[in-house]
PDB file of C-alpha atoms in Angstrom:
ATOM      1  CA  MET A   1      47.181  41.923   2.094  1.00  0.00           C
ATOM      2  CA  TYR A   2      44.370  44.272   1.182  1.00  0.00           C
ATOM      3  CA  PHE A   3      41.863  44.244  -1.627  1.00  0.00           C
ATOM      4  CA  ALA A   4      39.771  47.249  -2.604  1.00  0.00           C
ATOM      5  CA  ALA A   5      37.286  47.620  -5.437  1.00  0.00           C
ATOM      6  CA  LEU A   6      34.479  49.900  -6.515  1.00  0.00           C
ATOM      7  CA  LEU A   7      31.171  48.595  -7.852  1.00  0.00           C
ATOM      8  CA  ALA A   8      28.978  51.148  -9.596  1.00  0.00           C
ATOM      9  CA  ARG A   9      25.367  50.353 -10.449  1.00  0.00           C
ATOM     10  CA  THR A  10      24.488  51.287 -14.004  1.00  0.00           C
ATOM     11  CA  GLU A  11      21.381  50.864 -16.138  1.00  0.00           C
ATOM     12  CA  ASP A  12      22.978  47.734 -17.592  1.00  0.00           C
ATOM     13  CA  GLY A  13      24.049  46.179 -14.270  1.00  0.00           C
ATOM     14  CA  TRP A  14      27.172  46.558 -12.180  1.00  0.00           C
ATOM     15  CA  GLU A  15      30.549  47.816 -13.353  1.00  0.00           C
ATOM     16  CA  ALA A  16      33.663  47.171 -11.300  1.00  0.00           C
ATOM     17  CA  SER A  17      37.019  48.858 -11.037  1.00  0.00           C
ATOM     18  CA  ASP A  18      39.899  48.123  -8.753  1.00  0.00           C
ATOM     19  CA  THR A  19      41.134  51.021  -6.763  1.00  0.00           C
ATOM     20  CA  GLU A  20      44.249  52.087  -4.973  1.00  0.00           C
ATOM     21  CA  LEU A  21      43.739  53.579  -1.548  1.00  0.00           C
ATOM     22  CA  ASP A  22      47.246  55.008  -1.219  1.00  0.00           C
ATOM     23  CA  ASP A  23      46.025  58.612  -1.425  1.00  0.00           C
ATOM     24  CA  VAL A  24      42.948  58.024   0.741  1.00  0.00           C
ATOM     25  CA  GLU A  25      43.400  59.318   4.280  1.00  0.00           C
ATOM     26  CA  THR A  26      39.831  60.057   5.367  1.00  0.00           C
ATOM     27  CA  LEU A  27      36.289  58.859   4.791  1.00  0.00           C
ATOM     28  CA  SER A  28      35.722  62.066   2.846  1.00  0.00           C
ATOM     29  CA  ASP A  29      38.592  61.153   0.492  1.00  0.00           C
ATOM     30  CA  LEU A  30      37.095  57.686   0.008  1.00  0.00           C
ATOM     31  CA  THR A  31      33.650  59.136  -0.675  1.00  0.00           C
ATOM     32  CA  ASP A  32      35.082  61.558  -3.239  1.00  0.00           C
ATOM     33  CA  LEU A  33      36.938  58.678  -4.900  1.00  0.00           C
ATOM     34  CA  ALA A  34      33.694  56.677  -5.124  1.00  0.00           C
ATOM     35  CA  ARG A  35      31.776  59.610  -6.623  1.00  0.00           C
ATOM     36  CA  GLU A  36      34.537  60.255  -9.163  1.00  0.00           C
ATOM     37  CA  ALA A  37      34.543  56.577 -10.099  1.00  0.00           C
ATOM     38  CA  ALA A  38      30.772  56.612 -10.564  1.00  0.00           C
ATOM     39  CA  ALA A  39      31.077  59.610 -12.860  1.00  0.00           C
ATOM     40  CA  GLY A  40      33.848  57.882 -14.804  1.00  0.00           C
ATOM     41  CA  ILE A  41      32.022  54.559 -15.105  1.00  0.00           C
ATOM     42  CA  THR A  42      28.419  55.637 -15.555  1.00  0.00           C
ATOM     43  CA  GLY A  43      28.775  59.243 -16.643  1.00  0.00           C
ATOM     44  CA  ALA A  44      26.713  60.345 -13.651  1.00  0.00           C
ATOM     45  CA  ASP A  45      27.766  60.982 -10.084  1.00  0.00           C
ATOM     46  CA  ASP A  46      24.405  60.228  -8.487  1.00  0.00           C
ATOM     47  CA  ASP A  47      24.454  56.440  -8.990  1.00  0.00           C
ATOM     48  CA  THR A  48      24.969  53.903  -6.237  1.00  0.00           C
ATOM     49  CA  VAL A  49      28.600  53.001  -5.678  1.00  0.00           C
ATOM     50  CA  LEU A  50      29.825  50.313  -3.305  1.00  0.00           C
ATOM     51  CA  VAL A  51      33.396  50.370  -2.070  1.00  0.00           C
ATOM     52  CA  PHE A  52      34.613  46.949  -0.981  1.00  0.00           C
ATOM     53  CA  ILE A  53      37.663  46.738   1.263  1.00  0.00           C
ATOM     54  CA  GLU A  54      39.009  43.587   2.841  1.00  0.00           C
ATOM     55  CA  GLN A  55      42.042  42.514   4.744  1.00  0.00           C
ATOM     56  CA  GLU A  56      42.826  38.892   4.113  1.00  0.00           C
ATOM     57  CA  ASP A  57      40.546  36.799   6.367  1.00  0.00           C
ATOM     58  CA  ALA A  58      40.573  39.445   9.130  1.00  0.00           C
ATOM     59  CA  TRP A  59      37.758  41.850   8.251  1.00  0.00           C
ATOM     60  CA  PHE A  60      35.838  43.390   5.399  1.00  0.00           C
ATOM     61  CA  GLY A  61      34.056  46.669   4.946  1.00  0.00           C
ATOM     62  CA  VAL A  62      31.415  48.040   2.615  1.00  0.00           C
ATOM     63  CA  VAL A  63      30.919  51.745   2.028  1.00  0.00           C
ATOM     64  CA  ARG A  64      27.827  52.759   0.098  1.00  0.00           C
ATOM     65  CA  VAL A  65      27.666  56.122  -1.616  1.00  0.00           C
ATOM     66  CA  ASP A  66      24.353  57.170  -3.162  1.00  0.00           C
ATOM     67  CA  GLY A  67      24.812  60.464  -4.998  1.00  0.00           C
ATOM     68  CA  GLU A  68      25.406  63.340  -2.608  1.00  0.00           C
ATOM     69  CA  GLU A  69      24.046  61.522   0.455  1.00  0.00           C
ATOM     70  CA  ASP A  70      26.337  60.779   3.383  1.00  0.00           C
ATOM     71  CA  PRO A  71      28.158  57.480   2.970  1.00  0.00           C
ATOM     72  CA  ARG A  72      26.802  54.419   4.761  1.00  0.00           C
ATOM     73  CA  ILE A  73      29.362  52.060   6.296  1.00  0.00           C
ATOM     74  CA  TYR A  74      29.449  48.468   7.505  1.00  0.00           C
ATOM     75  CA  VAL A  75      32.537  46.763   8.969  1.00  0.00           C
ATOM     76  CA  SER A  76      32.533  43.040   9.773  1.00  0.00           C
ATOM     77  CA  ASP A  77      34.946  43.287  12.728  1.00  0.00           C
ATOM     78  CA  ALA A  78      35.572  46.758  14.114  1.00  0.00           C
ATOM     79  CA  ALA A  79      38.383  45.713  16.459  1.00  0.00           C
ATOM     80  CA  ALA A  80      40.317  44.042  13.628  1.00  0.00           C
ATOM     81  CA  ALA A  81      39.669  47.001  11.329  1.00  0.00           C
ATOM     82  CA  ALA A  82      40.914  49.416  14.004  1.00  0.00           C
ATOM     83  CA  ARG A  83      44.335  47.780  13.754  1.00  0.00           C
ATOM     84  CA  SER A  84      44.435  48.556  10.036  1.00  0.00           C
ATOM     85  CA  ALA A  85      45.201  51.859   8.327  1.00  0.00           C
ATOM     86  CA  TYR A  86      42.340  51.353   5.876  1.00  0.00           C
ATOM     87  CA  GLY A  87      39.990  50.179   8.586  1.00  0.00           C
ATOM     88  CA  GLU A  88      40.638  53.300  10.621  1.00  0.00           C
ATOM     89  CA  ILE A  89      39.311  55.344   7.688  1.00  0.00           C
ATOM     90  CA  LEU A  90      35.948  53.593   7.996  1.00  0.00           C
ATOM     91  CA  LEU A  91      35.638  53.744  11.791  1.00  0.00           C
ATOM     92  CA  THR A  92      34.334  57.264  12.250  1.00  0.00           C
ATOM     93  CA  ASP A  93      33.804  58.905  15.621  1.00  0.00           C
ATOM     94  CA  GLU A  94      30.050  58.833  15.000  1.00  0.00           C
ATOM     95  CA  MET A  95      30.137  55.104  14.224  1.00  0.00           C
ATOM     96  CA  LEU A  96      32.123  54.424  17.415  1.00  0.00           C
ATOM     97  CA  GLY A  97      29.900  56.661  19.531  1.00  0.00           C
ATOM     98  CA  ARG A  98      32.781  59.024  20.285  1.00  0.00           C
ATOM     99  CA  ASP A  99      32.546  62.764  20.647  1.00  0.00           C
ATOM    100  CA  PRO A 100      35.232  64.269  18.391  1.00  0.00           C
ATOM    101  CA  ASP A 101      35.539  67.162  20.850  1.00  0.00           C
ATOM    102  CA  ASP A 102      36.768  64.771  23.579  1.00  0.00           C
ATOM    103  CA  GLU A 103      40.298  65.083  22.185  1.00  0.00           C
ATOM    104  CA  ASP A 104      40.375  68.642  23.527  1.00  0.00           C
ATOM    105  CA  ASP A 105      39.462  67.349  27.008  1.00  0.00           C
ATOM    106  CA  ALA A 106      42.266  64.782  26.828  1.00  0.00           C
ATOM    107  CA  LEU A 107      44.767  67.485  25.946  1.00  0.00           C
ATOM    108  CA  GLU A 108      43.630  69.653  28.838  1.00  0.00           C
ATOM    109  CA  SER A 109      44.167  66.804  31.311  1.00  0.00           C
ATOM    110  CA  LEU A 110      47.860  66.461  30.407  1.00  0.00           C
ATOM    111  CA  ASN A 111      50.388  67.803  32.881  1.00  0.00           C
ATOM    112  CA  LEU A 112      53.510  69.585  31.739  1.00  0.00           C
ATOM    113  CA  ASP A 113      55.536  66.490  32.633  1.00  0.00           C
ATOM    114  CA  GLY A 114      53.672  64.561  29.924  1.00  0.00           C
ATOM    115  CA  THR A 115      51.490  62.436  32.186  1.00  0.00           C
ATOM    116  CA  GLU A 116      47.736  62.550  32.523  1.00  0.00           C
ATOM    117  CA  ASP A 117      46.112  63.604  35.805  1.00  0.00           C
ATOM    118  CA  GLY A 118      46.310  60.762  38.297  1.00  0.00           C
ATOM    119  CA  GLU A 119      48.858  58.837  36.255  1.00  0.00           C
ATOM    120  CA  SER A 120      52.287  58.112  37.653  1.00  0.00           C
ATOM    121  CA  GLU A 121      55.356  58.774  35.565  1.00  0.00           C
ATOM    122  CA  SER A 122      56.315  55.111  35.743  1.00  0.00           C
ATOM    123  CA  SER A 123      53.104  53.824  34.150  1.00  0.00           C
ATOM    124  CA  ASP A 124      53.382  51.163  31.482  1.00  0.00           C
ATOM    125  CA  ASP A 125      53.039  52.701  28.012  1.00  0.00           C
ATOM    126  CA  SER A 126      51.860  49.393  26.492  1.00  0.00           C
ATOM    127  CA  GLU A 127      48.361  49.957  27.802  1.00  0.00           C
ATOM    128  CA  GLY A 128      46.198  52.519  26.143  1.00  0.00           C
ATOM    129  CA  PRO A 129      42.619  52.929  25.177  1.00  0.00           C
ATOM    130  CA  ASP A 130      43.150  50.974  21.968  1.00  0.00           C
ATOM    131  CA  ALA A 131      45.724  48.440  23.207  1.00  0.00           C
ATOM    132  CA  ALA A 132      43.052  46.288  24.825  1.00  0.00           C
ATOM    133  CA  GLY A 133      40.403  47.214  22.258  1.00  0.00           C
ATOM    134  CA  GLU A 134      38.436  49.088  24.911  1.00  0.00           C
ATOM    135  CA  THR A 135      37.310  51.904  22.656  1.00  0.00           C
ATOM    136  CA  VAL A 136      36.571  49.755  19.602  1.00  0.00           C
ATOM    137  CA  PRO A 137      34.097  46.904  19.974  1.00  0.00           C
ATOM    138  CA  SER A 138      34.858  43.497  18.554  1.00  0.00           C
ATOM    139  CA  GLY A 139      32.452  42.269  15.906  1.00  0.00           C
ATOM    140  CA  PRO A 140      30.254  43.939  13.305  1.00  0.00           C
ATOM    141  CA  LEU A 141      29.693  47.665  13.419  1.00  0.00           C
ATOM    142  CA  GLY A 142      27.816  50.112  11.255  1.00  0.00           C
ATOM    143  CA  ASP A 143      24.752  50.108   9.028  1.00  0.00           C
ATOM    144  CA  ARG A 144      23.562  46.514   8.923  1.00  0.00           C
ATOM    145  CA  ALA A 145      20.794  47.441   6.473  1.00  0.00           C
ATOM    146  CA  ILE A 146      23.323  48.913   4.017  1.00  0.00           C
ATOM    147  CA  LEU A 147      22.512  46.330   1.331  1.00  0.00           C
ATOM    148  CA  GLY A 148      18.896  45.592   2.280  1.00  0.00           C
ATOM    149  CA  ASP A 149      17.347  47.166  -0.802  1.00  0.00           C
ATOM    150  CA  LEU A 150      19.878  45.321  -2.972  1.00  0.00           C
ATOM    151  CA  GLY A 151      18.771  41.880  -1.752  1.00  0.00           C
ATOM    152  CA  ILE A 152      21.042  41.235   1.234  1.00  0.00           C
ATOM    153  CA  SER A 153      19.268  41.270   4.587  1.00  0.00           C
ATOM    154  CA  GLU A 154      20.879  42.217   7.878  1.00  0.00           C
ATOM    155  CA  LYS A 155      20.843  38.561   8.921  1.00  0.00           C
ATOM    156  CA  GLU A 156      22.609  37.493   5.710  1.00  0.00           C
ATOM    157  CA  LEU A 157      25.193  40.257   6.048  1.00  0.00           C
ATOM    158  CA  LEU A 158      25.963  39.308   9.652  1.00  0.00           C
ATOM    159  CA  ALA A 159      26.338  35.640   8.654  1.00  0.00           C
ATOM    160  CA  LEU A 160      29.083  36.400   6.131  1.00  0.00           C
ATOM    161  CA  GLU A 161      32.585  35.471   7.177  1.00  0.00           C
ATOM    162  CA  SER A 162      35.696  37.358   6.181  1.00  0.00           C
ATOM    163  CA  GLY A 163      37.632  35.724   3.395  1.00  0.00           C
ATOM    164  CA  ASP A 164      34.862  35.113   0.881  1.00  0.00           C
ATOM    165  CA  ALA A 165      32.282  37.685   2.007  1.00  0.00           C
ATOM    166  CA  LEU A 166      32.836  40.171  -0.809  1.00  0.00           C
ATOM    167  CA  ASN A 167      32.468  37.433  -3.409  1.00  0.00           C
ATOM    168  CA  GLU A 168      29.242  36.271  -1.759  1.00  0.00           C
ATOM    169  CA  ILE A 169      27.879  39.829  -1.712  1.00  0.00           C
ATOM    170  CA  ALA A 170      28.801  40.277  -5.374  1.00  0.00           C
ATOM    171  CA  GLU A 171      27.137  36.964  -6.229  1.00  0.00           C
ATOM    172  CA  ILE A 172      23.854  38.057  -4.647  1.00  0.00           C
ATOM    173  CA  LEU A 173      24.076  41.437  -6.413  1.00  0.00           C
ATOM    174  CA  GLY A 174      24.707  39.734  -9.753  1.00  0.00           C
ATOM    175  CA  ALA A 175      28.164  41.289  -9.935  1.00  0.00           C
ATOM    176  CA  ALA A 176      30.404  38.298  -9.250  1.00  0.00           C
ATOM    177  CA  GLU A 177      31.862  38.192 -12.748  1.00  0.00           C
ATOM    178  CA  VAL A 178      32.703  41.898 -12.860  1.00  0.00           C
ATOM    179  CA  LEU A 179      34.238  41.767  -9.383  1.00  0.00           C
ATOM    180  CA  GLU A 180      36.344  38.781 -10.390  1.00  0.00           C
ATOM    181  CA  THR A 181      37.808  40.781 -13.303  1.00  0.00           C
ATOM    182  CA  VAL A 182      39.404  43.241 -10.868  1.00  0.00           C
ATOM    183  CA  ARG A 183      40.549  40.740  -8.228  1.00  0.00           C
TER     184      ARG A 183
END
């Protein structure tokens, strides 16, 4: 079960709205959604918006959008998030230290018989770069200082456990009541 909400900082405090991620396929889509929500809530699209996403006790993510700046992302457990459609949106190539052009190299190494160079045709398909979590590290990943100026240090963020983390973040921000209205 997933939960997603937007928190927009206004002159009067935080405003929350729940959000559906059904039409969100990329980080760019999510960023646009956050900016549109900020404009709808505050009347301006340059305010700080936090997107909270969590998968029941497995992982949580925070995306921070400040006006037209690039989004900042923190994920509590990258390996768990990688197994989730919504988590995959947050785990960008840059965040994972991947070169997006490497996909072209992988395609070039395929033989016409469908196997990669050096791979036998009888290889076990159950193993792949993501099957053992080799390409996605376990544990926190991203901008650990994402909420630093809002009163949550890196150490506090890393100490949060999935399950109640978003409520704890909202409590520190003074937005617990507005978050609860959309839960």
